[in-house]
Amino acid sequence: MNVNLAIELLPGLHLKNPVMPASGTYEYGEGANAFDPSQLGAIVTKSVAPVPWPGNEPPRLFETPCGLLNAVGIPSEGVEAFRQKVLPLLRQYRTSLIVSVAGETAAEFARVIRVLETENGISAYELNFSCPNLGDGIPFGTNPDLLRQAVELARGETSRPIIIKLSPNVTDIRLMAQEAQQAGANAVALINTITGMAIDVRRQRPVLGNIFGGLSGPAIKPVALRMVWEVAGAVDIPVIGVGGISNTNDALEFLLAGARAVQIGTANFANPLVMPEIIAGIAAYLVENGFSSLTEIIGLARR
Amino acid sequence: MKFYYDNKRGQSVMMFTKGTIVAQRVVSDQYHLLTIEQPDIAKQARPGQFIMLKAWERIDLLLPRPFSLYRILPERGQLQILYQVRGQGTAEIARRVPGEKVELTGPAGNGIVLPEEGAIALLGRGIGAAPLMAIAETAAARKGLAVYTFLSARKTELLLGREDFALYASRVTLATDDGHHNEGRLLTALLAEMIAREGIAIRSVYTCGSRRLARGLLPMQARYGFTAYIFLEETMACGIGSCKGCVCKVREPGSPAGFVYKKVCQDGPVFPVDKVVW
């Protein structure tokens, strides 16, 4: 098909297409792939923590209508093991690599970046400020001061692009995005999961081992799309759309709302081939509607 | 479409594909036996492995559901799953009729390694009989490997697969909580009694459907010289190792907590009972 899916996500970072996995939803390397990961616009890793972390007590999952509650809790082999064992595997793929970074304090984010700075083959960092499953709450994603401090500290460690993944569990997500931009972030990705819970009435107890979990899947797509629309109109840095995208139509909605790329999460669990299907679907849409390049439709619905 | 080669274990190619329903039979009350034609998976699958099955178009039921394999029929290119209608997913599956297509991912997880000879025991509680049948059938094909099956349930009608097990097992011992069979005694006690009375040397024991049964096997291992394994269940989203949701605690001396989380889908679903943190 004679159509250009490539996009410059942010200055200097060129993607072959706008589709990438949401952090933690796609098992890369180790041969466990439904398709060649080099087809993706980028690989986004599961979040890398400064030290090994086992993740949360099970049960970690609960399916809801059109959604999935998870309290996996970012299990990580730790940045040292990631650097030595995982990174060499990921470098073999011919696409951009975005390393997602997790931490419980601003200093921990900076520490992970410091360890990875000397490694080549990393296109950008995505700071996971919004996982609702760690610690005593959601410190970075919902507190503008903490967010700014953490971004500034990370900024001091690297000249590579920094993407901030934003939590939707705030009153006005535009303020958080603006804070991230002012503190030196190069892009924002939104939304992470919406905090929720479920109770087992038979056992009279919360279902999830962590009590609270993050809601993902088609149930949250309208909320995510609204927030992407809002943020794309409120900041000058690029926006990556994520939240309940399950098919080509969903992905197109986010691109038309102003996202320069999209991340696919929960849909990978239901259909391991969904990402290549969406890449092909976007190309087909562009051809059918007389566009020659992806960039022509970014934000087109905002006219 | 074949998409997955598991290098670490090198034992199977996982496929994301479609199958056709060949038969749907009500076995007892809310228990159904579903036969699916999918020759590629049927040829690859081994006892202990499972499939992820999606049999609906509605998008509110987001995820496929994991099912153990009751029978693997490579010559016919078919798989059978024995399932209990429990939630919305299984209710949808129960509505499907022969000729309809379903989505399948598999064979997932690791197959078990059976001893070449000697004797094994299978202990199944209720629907826990399901994955044991594939073991019985495979073991029966090996000369010199005897299979002793023990099944329990609340009442006789819920003893699943008794006729099928009778075809492959050297003996099938039953127990029901209502006392109709063997005064409702524990299967572990019945196994111990058989070993003591007849001097049968059991090499491996596989159990499913009751954590109590699995725990009961723990102290018996050293005494009777067998290794016991349990089929674990956890809620799964993907079944292929991506979501990291279906974990169980497995003993690991030297680790900070004394245990590590293992994925039931990729590291299991069968684990030695003395490795599991109960």
Coordinates of C-alpha atoms in Angstrom, one line a residue:
Chain A
M1 CA 0.0 0.0 0.0
N2 CA 1.4 3.3 -1.0
V3 CA 0.8 5.3 2.1
N4 CA 3.2 6.8 4.7
L5 CA 2.6 5.6 8.3
A6 CA 5.8 7.2 9.6
I7 CA 5.6 9.9 12.1
E8 CA 8.1 12.1 14.0
L9 CA 6.8 11.5 17.5
L10 CA 8.9 14.3 18.8
P11 CA 11.9 16.2 17.4
G12 CA 14.5 13.6 16.4
L13 CA 12.4 10.5 17.3
H14 CA 11.0 9.0 14.1
L15 CA 8.6 6.1 14.3
K16 CA 7.8 3.8 11.4
N17 CA 4.1 3.8 12.5
P18 CA 2.2 5.2 15.4
V19 CA 1.4 1.9 17.2
M20 CA 3.2 0.7 20.3
P21 CA 2.3 -1.5 23.3
A22 CA 1.2 0.1 26.6
S23 CA 3.8 -0.6 29.2
G24 CA 3.4 -4.0 30.9
T25 CA 1.0 -5.5 28.5
Y26 CA 3.3 -7.2 26.0
E27 CA 5.8 -9.9 26.6
Y28 CA 8.8 -9.1 24.4
G29 CA 11.9 -11.1 23.7
E30 CA 12.3 -14.7 24.9
G31 CA 10.6 -15.8 21.7
A32 CA 7.2 -15.1 23.1
N33 CA 5.8 -13.0 20.3
A34 CA 2.7 -13.4 18.1
F35 CA 4.6 -11.4 15.4
D36 CA 7.9 -9.8 14.8
P37 CA 8.2 -6.9 17.2
S38 CA 10.2 -5.0 14.6
Q39 CA 6.8 -4.3 12.9
L40 CA 5.8 -2.0 15.8
G41 CA 6.2 1.8 15.8
A42 CA 8.1 1.3 19.1
I43 CA 8.5 -1.2 21.8
V44 CA 7.6 0.1 25.3
T45 CA 9.0 -2.1 28.0
K46 CA 7.3 -3.1 31.2
S47 CA 8.3 -0.6 33.9
V48 CA 11.8 -1.0 35.2
A49 CA 12.3 -0.4 39.0
P50 CA 15.6 0.5 40.7
V51 CA 15.7 -2.8 42.6
P52 CA 14.0 -6.2 42.0
W53 CA 10.3 -6.1 43.0
P54 CA 8.0 -9.2 43.0
G55 CA 4.7 -7.4 42.4
N56 CA 1.5 -7.6 44.4
E57 CA -0.2 -10.4 46.3
P58 CA -2.6 -12.3 44.1
P59 CA -5.4 -12.3 43.1
R60 CA -4.2 -9.6 40.7
L61 CA -6.9 -9.6 38.0
F62 CA -10.7 -9.2 37.9
E63 CA -12.7 -8.9 34.7
T64 CA -15.5 -6.3 34.7
P65 CA -18.0 -5.6 31.9
C66 CA -15.9 -4.2 29.0
G67 CA -13.0 -3.9 31.4
L68 CA -10.2 -5.4 33.4
L69 CA -9.2 -4.5 36.9
N70 CA -5.5 -5.3 37.6
A71 CA -3.3 -4.9 40.6
V72 CA -0.2 -6.6 39.2
G73 CA 2.0 -4.1 40.9
I74 CA 4.8 -3.7 38.4
P75 CA 6.9 -6.8 39.0
S76 CA 10.4 -5.9 37.9
E77 CA 13.8 -7.7 37.7
G78 CA 15.4 -4.4 38.7
V79 CA 17.4 -2.1 36.5
E80 CA 20.7 -4.0 36.8
A81 CA 19.2 -7.3 35.5
F82 CA 17.2 -5.3 32.9
R83 CA 20.4 -3.7 31.7
Q84 CA 22.3 -7.0 31.5
K85 CA 19.7 -9.5 30.4
V86 CA 16.7 -7.8 28.8
L87 CA 18.2 -4.8 27.0
P88 CA 20.4 -6.9 24.8
L89 CA 17.4 -8.9 23.6
L90 CA 15.4 -5.8 22.9
R91 CA 18.2 -4.1 20.9
Q92 CA 18.0 -6.8 18.2
Y93 CA 14.6 -5.5 17.0
R94 CA 14.7 -2.9 14.3
T95 CA 12.4 -0.3 15.9
S96 CA 12.5 2.4 18.5
L97 CA 12.8 1.4 22.2
I98 CA 11.0 3.3 24.9
V99 CA 12.0 2.2 28.4
S100 CA 9.3 2.6 31.0
V101 CA 10.7 3.6 34.4
A102 CA 9.1 3.0 37.8
G103 CA 10.0 4.2 41.2
E104 CA 8.5 5.2 44.6
T105 CA 10.5 8.4 45.0
A106 CA 11.8 11.0 42.6
A107 CA 15.3 9.9 43.4
E108 CA 14.4 6.3 42.3
F109 CA 13.3 7.4 38.9
A110 CA 16.6 9.3 38.5
R111 CA 18.6 6.3 39.7
V112 CA 17.1 4.0 37.0
I113 CA 17.8 6.6 34.3
R114 CA 21.4 7.0 35.5
V115 CA 22.1 3.3 35.2
L116 CA 20.6 3.2 31.7
E117 CA 22.2 6.4 30.4
T118 CA 25.5 4.7 29.3
E119 CA 23.5 2.1 27.4
N120 CA 22.9 2.6 23.7
G121 CA 19.7 1.6 21.8
I122 CA 17.3 3.5 24.0
S123 CA 15.1 6.0 22.1
A124 CA 13.3 7.6 25.1
Y125 CA 12.2 7.1 28.7
E126 CA 8.6 6.9 29.8
L127 CA 8.2 7.8 33.4
N128 CA 5.4 5.7 35.0
F129 CA 4.0 8.3 37.4
S130 CA 0.6 6.8 37.5
C131 CA 0.6 3.2 38.4
P132 CA -2.0 3.1 41.2
N133 CA -0.8 -0.1 42.6
L134 CA 2.4 0.9 44.5
G135 CA 3.1 2.4 47.8
D136 CA 0.5 4.2 49.9
G137 CA -1.2 6.0 47.1
I138 CA -0.4 7.8 43.8
P139 CA 2.2 10.3 44.8
F140 CA 3.6 11.6 41.5
G141 CA 0.7 11.4 39.1
T142 CA -1.7 13.3 41.3
N143 CA 0.4 15.9 43.1
P144 CA 1.7 18.7 40.8
D145 CA 4.6 19.6 43.0
L146 CA 5.9 16.1 43.3
L147 CA 5.4 15.6 39.6
R148 CA 7.5 18.7 38.8
Q149 CA 10.2 17.7 41.2
A150 CA 10.5 14.2 39.8
V151 CA 10.5 15.4 36.2
E152 CA 13.2 18.0 36.9
L153 CA 15.4 15.4 38.7
A154 CA 15.0 13.0 35.8
R155 CA 15.7 15.8 33.3
G156 CA 19.0 16.4 35.0
E157 CA 20.1 12.8 34.3
T158 CA 19.5 12.6 30.6
S159 CA 19.3 14.4 27.3
R160 CA 17.2 11.6 25.9
P161 CA 13.5 12.4 25.4
I162 CA 11.3 12.0 28.5
I163 CA 7.7 11.0 28.2
I164 CA 5.5 11.3 31.2
K165 CA 2.6 8.8 31.6
L166 CA -0.2 10.6 33.2
S167 CA -2.7 9.4 35.7
P168 CA -6.4 10.0 35.0
N169 CA -7.2 10.0 38.7
V170 CA -7.0 13.8 39.0
T171 CA -9.4 16.7 38.9
D172 CA -7.9 18.3 35.8
I173 CA -5.4 16.4 33.8
R174 CA -4.4 19.4 31.8
L175 CA -2.7 21.0 34.8
M176 CA -0.6 17.9 35.3
A177 CA 0.3 17.8 31.6
Q178 CA 1.3 21.5 31.7
E179 CA 3.4 20.9 34.8
A180 CA 5.2 18.1 33.0
Q181 CA 5.9 20.3 30.0
Q182 CA 7.2 23.2 32.2
A183 CA 9.5 20.8 34.1
G184 CA 11.1 19.7 30.8
A185 CA 9.2 16.6 29.6
N186 CA 9.3 16.1 25.9
A187 CA 5.9 14.3 25.6
V188 CA 3.0 13.0 27.6
A189 CA 1.2 9.6 27.4
L190 CA -2.3 9.3 28.7
I191 CA -4.2 7.8 30.3
N192 CA -3.0 5.1 32.7
T193 CA -5.7 3.0 34.4
I194 CA -8.5 4.4 36.4
T195 CA -8.4 3.3 40.0
G196 CA -11.2 1.0 41.0
M197 CA -12.1 -2.1 43.0
A198 CA -14.5 -5.0 43.3
I199 CA -15.9 -6.9 46.3
D200 CA -16.6 -10.6 46.5
V201 CA -20.1 -10.7 48.1
R202 CA -19.8 -14.4 48.8
R203 CA -16.6 -14.0 50.8
Q204 CA -17.4 -10.5 51.9
R205 CA -13.9 -9.3 51.0
P206 CA -12.2 -7.2 48.3
V207 CA -11.5 -9.4 45.2
L208 CA -8.0 -8.1 44.6
G209 CA -5.1 -8.9 46.9
N210 CA -4.2 -5.2 46.7
I211 CA -7.8 -4.1 47.4
F212 CA -7.6 -1.4 44.7
G213 CA -6.7 -2.0 41.1
G214 CA -6.5 -0.1 37.8
L215 CA -9.4 -0.3 35.4
S216 CA -8.4 -0.7 31.7
G217 CA -10.1 -1.9 28.5
P218 CA -12.9 -0.6 26.3
A219 CA -14.8 0.7 29.4
I220 CA -12.4 3.6 29.9
K221 CA -11.9 4.5 26.2
P222 CA -14.4 7.5 26.1
V223 CA -12.8 8.9 29.2
A224 CA -9.3 8.5 27.8
L225 CA -10.3 10.1 24.5
R226 CA -11.8 13.1 26.2
M227 CA -8.6 13.6 28.3
V228 CA -6.4 13.2 25.2
W229 CA -8.5 15.8 23.4
E230 CA -8.2 18.2 26.4
V231 CA -4.5 17.7 26.9
A232 CA -3.7 18.0 23.2
G233 CA -5.3 21.5 23.3
A234 CA -3.5 22.5 26.5
V235 CA 0.2 21.7 25.9
D236 CA 2.7 22.2 23.1
I237 CA 4.5 18.9 23.5
P238 CA 3.3 15.7 21.7
V239 CA 0.6 13.5 23.2
I240 CA 0.5 9.7 23.0
G241 CA -3.0 8.3 23.3
V242 CA -3.7 5.2 25.4
G243 CA -6.8 3.8 27.2
G244 CA -9.1 1.0 26.0
I245 CA -7.9 1.0 22.3
S246 CA -9.1 -2.3 20.9
N247 CA -9.3 -1.9 17.2
T248 CA -8.4 0.4 14.2
N249 CA -11.5 2.6 14.8
D250 CA -10.5 3.3 18.4
A251 CA -6.9 4.1 17.4
L252 CA -8.1 6.5 14.6
E253 CA -10.3 8.3 17.2
F254 CA -7.2 9.1 19.3
L255 CA -5.1 10.2 16.3
L256 CA -8.0 12.4 15.0
A257 CA -8.2 13.9 18.6
G258 CA -4.6 15.0 18.3
A259 CA -2.5 12.1 19.6
R260 CA 0.7 11.5 17.5
A261 CA 0.9 7.9 18.5
V262 CA -1.2 5.3 20.3
Q263 CA -0.5 2.6 22.8
I264 CA -2.4 -0.7 22.9
G265 CA -2.8 -2.4 26.3
T266 CA -5.5 -4.7 27.5
A267 CA -6.5 -5.6 23.9
N268 CA -3.2 -7.5 23.6
F269 CA -4.4 -10.0 26.1
A270 CA -7.6 -10.7 24.2
N271 CA -6.0 -10.8 20.8
P272 CA -2.2 -11.2 20.6
L273 CA -2.3 -10.0 17.0
V274 CA -4.2 -6.8 17.6
M275 CA -1.3 -4.4 17.1
P276 CA -0.3 -5.5 13.6
E277 CA -4.0 -5.6 12.7
I278 CA -4.3 -2.0 13.8
I279 CA -1.2 -0.9 11.9
A280 CA -2.7 -2.5 8.7
G281 CA -6.1 -1.0 9.5
I282 CA -4.8 2.6 9.8
A283 CA -3.0 2.2 6.5
A284 CA -6.2 0.9 4.9
Y285 CA -8.2 3.9 6.3
L286 CA -5.7 6.4 5.0
V287 CA -5.8 4.9 1.5
E288 CA -9.6 4.6 1.5
N289 CA -10.0 8.2 2.5
G290 CA -7.5 9.7 0.1
F291 CA -4.8 10.6 2.6
S292 CA -1.2 10.0 1.6
S293 CA 0.4 10.2 5.0
L294 CA -0.5 9.7 8.7
T295 CA 0.4 13.2 9.6
E296 CA -2.6 14.5 7.6
I297 CA -5.0 13.1 10.1
I298 CA -3.3 14.0 13.4
G299 CA -5.8 16.3 15.2
L300 CA -8.0 16.5 12.2
A301 CA -11.2 16.3 14.3
R302 CA -10.2 19.5 16.1
R303 CA -11.0 21.7 13.1
Chain B
M1 CA -1.8 -19.1 12.2
K2 CA 1.3 -20.2 14.2
F3 CA 2.9 -17.5 16.1
Y4 CA 4.8 -18.7 19.0
Y5 CA 7.8 -20.9 19.6
D6 CA 8.7 -21.4 23.2
N7 CA 12.5 -21.5 23.1
K8 CA 13.0 -22.0 26.8
R9 CA 11.2 -25.3 26.9
G10 CA 11.3 -26.2 23.3
Q11 CA 8.3 -28.4 23.5
S12 CA 5.5 -26.8 21.6
V13 CA 4.5 -24.2 19.1
M14 CA 1.7 -22.0 20.4
M15 CA -1.0 -21.0 18.0
F16 CA -3.6 -18.3 17.9
T17 CA -6.2 -19.7 15.6
K18 CA -9.8 -20.8 15.1
G19 CA -11.5 -24.2 15.8
T20 CA -14.9 -25.7 15.0
I21 CA -17.3 -27.1 17.6
V22 CA -18.0 -30.7 16.8
A23 CA -20.1 -31.7 19.8
Q24 CA -21.5 -30.2 22.9
R25 CA -22.9 -32.6 25.5
V26 CA -24.4 -32.0 29.0
V27 CA -22.7 -34.4 31.2
S28 CA -24.4 -33.6 34.5
D29 CA -26.3 -30.6 35.7
Q30 CA -24.0 -27.6 35.0
Y31 CA -21.1 -29.7 33.6
H32 CA -20.6 -29.9 29.8
L33 CA -18.2 -31.7 27.5
L34 CA -17.2 -29.7 24.5
T35 CA -15.4 -31.2 21.5
I36 CA -13.5 -28.8 19.2
E37 CA -11.8 -29.6 15.9
Q38 CA -8.4 -28.0 15.7
P39 CA -5.9 -30.4 14.3
D40 CA -2.8 -28.2 14.7
I41 CA -3.3 -27.8 18.4
A42 CA -4.5 -31.4 18.9
K43 CA -1.3 -32.7 17.3
Q44 CA 0.9 -30.5 19.5
A45 CA -0.8 -30.6 22.9
R46 CA 0.4 -32.7 25.7
P47 CA -1.3 -33.6 29.1
G48 CA -0.9 -30.7 31.5
Q49 CA -1.2 -28.1 28.8
F50 CA -4.3 -25.9 28.4
I51 CA -6.0 -23.7 25.9
M52 CA -7.4 -20.1 26.0
L53 CA -10.9 -20.2 24.5
K54 CA -13.2 -17.4 23.3
A55 CA -16.6 -18.4 21.9
W56 CA -18.5 -15.1 21.7
E57 CA -18.6 -11.9 19.7
R58 CA -19.9 -9.6 22.5
I59 CA -17.2 -7.2 23.5
D60 CA -18.3 -6.9 27.2
L61 CA -16.7 -10.3 27.8
L62 CA -13.2 -9.0 27.1
L63 CA -10.9 -11.9 27.7
P64 CA -10.6 -15.6 26.6
R65 CA -11.0 -18.2 29.3
P66 CA -8.4 -20.9 30.2
F67 CA -9.5 -24.6 30.0
S68 CA -7.5 -27.7 30.7
L69 CA -7.6 -30.5 28.2
Y70 CA -9.8 -33.4 29.1
R71 CA -8.9 -35.4 26.0
I72 CA -6.3 -34.8 23.3
L73 CA -7.3 -36.7 20.1
P74 CA -4.5 -36.1 17.5
E75 CA -5.8 -38.7 15.1
R76 CA -9.1 -37.1 14.9
G77 CA -7.6 -33.6 15.1
Q78 CA -9.9 -32.8 18.1
L79 CA -9.7 -31.6 21.7
Q80 CA -12.2 -32.1 24.4
I81 CA -12.8 -29.8 27.4
L82 CA -14.9 -30.7 30.4
Y83 CA -16.2 -27.5 32.0
Q84 CA -18.6 -26.2 34.6
V85 CA -21.0 -23.4 33.6
R86 CA -20.1 -20.9 36.3
G87 CA -20.0 -17.4 34.9
Q88 CA -20.9 -15.5 31.8
G89 CA -18.1 -16.8 29.7
T90 CA -18.9 -20.4 30.3
A91 CA -22.6 -19.7 29.8
E92 CA -21.7 -18.4 26.4
I93 CA -19.7 -21.4 25.6
A94 CA -22.6 -23.6 26.7
R95 CA -24.8 -21.9 24.1
R96 CA -22.5 -22.8 21.2
V97 CA -23.6 -25.6 18.9
P98 CA -21.8 -27.9 16.4
G99 CA -20.5 -26.1 13.4
E100 CA -19.8 -22.8 15.2
K101 CA -16.3 -21.4 15.2
V102 CA -14.4 -20.5 18.4
E103 CA -11.0 -18.6 18.9
L104 CA -8.3 -20.7 20.4
T105 CA -4.8 -20.0 21.8
G106 CA -2.7 -23.0 22.6
P107 CA -1.3 -25.4 23.5
A108 CA -0.4 -23.1 26.5
G109 CA 1.7 -24.0 29.5
N110 CA 3.9 -26.9 30.1
G111 CA 3.2 -30.6 29.5
I112 CA 4.0 -33.0 32.3
V113 CA 6.7 -35.6 32.1
L114 CA 5.3 -39.1 32.8
P115 CA 7.5 -41.9 34.1
E116 CA 8.2 -44.6 31.5
E117 CA 7.1 -47.4 33.8
G118 CA 5.7 -48.2 37.2
A119 CA 2.5 -46.6 38.6
I120 CA 1.0 -43.2 38.9
A121 CA -2.0 -42.0 40.8
L122 CA -4.5 -39.3 39.8
L123 CA -6.6 -37.6 42.5
G124 CA -9.4 -35.4 41.3
R125 CA -12.0 -33.5 43.2
G126 CA -15.2 -32.5 41.2
I127 CA -14.3 -30.7 38.0
G128 CA -10.7 -31.3 39.0
A129 CA -11.0 -34.6 37.1
A130 CA -10.8 -32.7 33.8
P131 CA -7.1 -32.4 33.3
L132 CA -6.4 -35.8 34.8
M133 CA -8.2 -37.6 32.0
A134 CA -5.6 -36.5 29.4
I135 CA -2.9 -37.9 31.7
A136 CA -4.8 -41.2 32.1
E137 CA -5.2 -41.6 28.4
T138 CA -1.6 -40.8 27.6
A139 CA -0.3 -43.0 30.4
A140 CA -2.4 -45.9 29.2
A141 CA -0.6 -45.9 25.9
R142 CA 2.6 -46.7 27.7
K143 CA 3.2 -50.4 28.4
G144 CA 4.2 -50.9 31.9
L145 CA 2.7 -47.7 33.3
A146 CA -0.3 -48.4 35.6
V147 CA -2.8 -45.6 36.4
Y148 CA -4.7 -45.5 39.7
T149 CA -7.5 -43.0 39.6
F150 CA -9.3 -41.6 42.7
L151 CA -12.3 -39.3 42.2
S152 CA -14.4 -37.5 44.8
A153 CA -17.4 -35.1 44.7
R154 CA -20.3 -34.1 46.8
K155 CA -22.6 -36.7 45.3
T156 CA -22.5 -39.5 42.8
E157 CA -23.9 -37.4 39.8
L158 CA -21.0 -35.0 40.2
L159 CA -18.3 -37.7 39.9
L160 CA -17.2 -36.6 36.4
G161 CA -15.7 -38.8 33.8
R162 CA -15.9 -42.1 35.7
E163 CA -16.7 -44.1 32.6
D164 CA -13.9 -42.6 30.6
F165 CA -11.4 -43.1 33.4
A166 CA -12.5 -46.8 33.6
L167 CA -11.3 -47.2 30.0
Y168 CA -7.8 -46.2 30.8
A169 CA -7.1 -46.6 34.5
S170 CA -6.1 -49.8 36.1
R171 CA -8.6 -49.0 38.9
V172 CA -11.0 -46.2 39.7
T173 CA -11.7 -45.5 43.3
L174 CA -14.6 -43.2 44.2
A175 CA -15.7 -41.2 47.2
T176 CA -18.7 -39.0 47.7
D177 CA -19.4 -36.6 50.6
D178 CA -22.9 -38.1 51.0
G179 CA -21.2 -41.3 52.0
H180 CA -22.6 -43.3 49.0
H181 CA -19.1 -44.2 47.9
N182 CA -16.4 -45.1 50.4
E183 CA -18.1 -43.4 53.2
G184 CA -16.9 -40.1 51.8
R185 CA -13.4 -40.6 52.9
L186 CA -10.5 -38.4 51.8
L187 CA -8.9 -39.5 48.5
T188 CA -5.5 -39.2 50.2
A189 CA -6.5 -41.7 52.8
L190 CA -7.8 -44.1 50.2
L191 CA -4.5 -43.8 48.3
A192 CA -2.5 -44.5 51.4
E193 CA -4.7 -47.5 52.2
M194 CA -4.2 -48.9 48.7
I195 CA -0.4 -48.5 48.9
A196 CA -0.2 -50.0 52.4
R197 CA -2.5 -52.9 51.6
E198 CA -1.2 -53.9 48.2
G199 CA 2.3 -52.6 48.2
I200 CA 1.9 -50.7 45.0
A201 CA 4.9 -48.4 44.4
I202 CA 3.4 -45.1 43.1
R203 CA 6.0 -42.9 41.3
S204 CA 4.0 -39.7 40.8
V205 CA 0.7 -38.3 41.9
Y206 CA -1.2 -35.6 40.1
T207 CA -4.1 -33.8 41.7
C208 CA -6.5 -31.1 40.8
G209 CA -9.6 -29.5 42.2
S210 CA -8.8 -29.3 45.9
R211 CA -5.9 -27.6 47.7
R212 CA -6.8 -29.6 50.7
L213 CA -6.0 -32.8 48.8
A214 CA -2.7 -31.4 47.6
R215 CA -1.7 -30.4 51.1
G216 CA -2.7 -33.9 52.3
L217 CA -0.2 -35.3 49.8
L218 CA 2.7 -33.3 51.3
P219 CA 3.5 -35.6 54.3
M220 CA 2.8 -38.7 52.2
Q221 CA 5.6 -38.0 49.7
A222 CA 8.5 -39.0 51.9
R223 CA 6.6 -41.9 53.4
Y224 CA 5.6 -43.5 50.2
G225 CA 8.4 -42.3 47.9
F226 CA 6.3 -40.5 45.3
T227 CA 6.4 -36.9 43.9
A228 CA 3.1 -35.1 44.0
Y229 CA 2.0 -32.4 41.6
I230 CA -0.9 -30.0 41.6
F231 CA -2.7 -28.3 38.7
L232 CA -3.0 -24.7 39.9
E233 CA -5.7 -22.2 38.9
E234 CA -5.5 -18.4 38.9
T235 CA -7.5 -15.8 37.0
M236 CA -5.7 -15.2 33.7
A237 CA -6.0 -12.4 31.2
C238 CA -3.8 -13.6 28.3
G239 CA -2.5 -17.2 29.1
I240 CA 0.7 -16.4 27.2
G241 CA 2.8 -14.7 29.9
S242 CA 2.1 -11.1 29.0
C243 CA -0.1 -9.9 31.8
K244 CA 1.7 -11.3 34.8
G245 CA -1.6 -11.6 36.5
C246 CA -1.9 -15.4 37.1
V247 CA 0.9 -15.8 39.7
C248 CA 1.3 -18.2 42.5
K249 CA 3.9 -18.3 45.3
V250 CA 6.7 -20.8 44.8
R251 CA 9.3 -21.6 47.4
E252 CA 12.8 -20.2 46.6
P253 CA 15.3 -20.5 49.4
G254 CA 17.7 -17.6 49.3
S255 CA 15.2 -15.1 47.9
P256 CA 14.4 -12.1 50.1
A257 CA 10.9 -13.4 51.0
G258 CA 11.7 -17.1 50.7
F259 CA 9.4 -17.3 47.7
V260 CA 9.0 -16.0 44.2
Y261 CA 5.9 -15.4 42.1
K262 CA 5.6 -17.8 39.2
K263 CA 3.2 -17.5 36.3
V264 CA 0.6 -20.3 36.3
C265 CA 0.3 -19.9 32.5
Q266 CA 4.0 -20.0 31.5
D267 CA 5.7 -21.7 34.4
G268 CA 2.9 -24.1 35.2
P269 CA 0.1 -24.9 35.3
V270 CA 1.4 -28.0 37.1
F271 CA 3.7 -27.5 40.1
P272 CA 5.2 -29.9 42.6
V273 CA 3.1 -29.6 45.8
D274 CA 6.2 -29.1 48.0
K275 CA 7.3 -26.1 46.0
V276 CA 3.9 -24.3 46.4
V277 CA 3.5 -21.9 49.3
W278 CA 0.2 -22.8 50.7

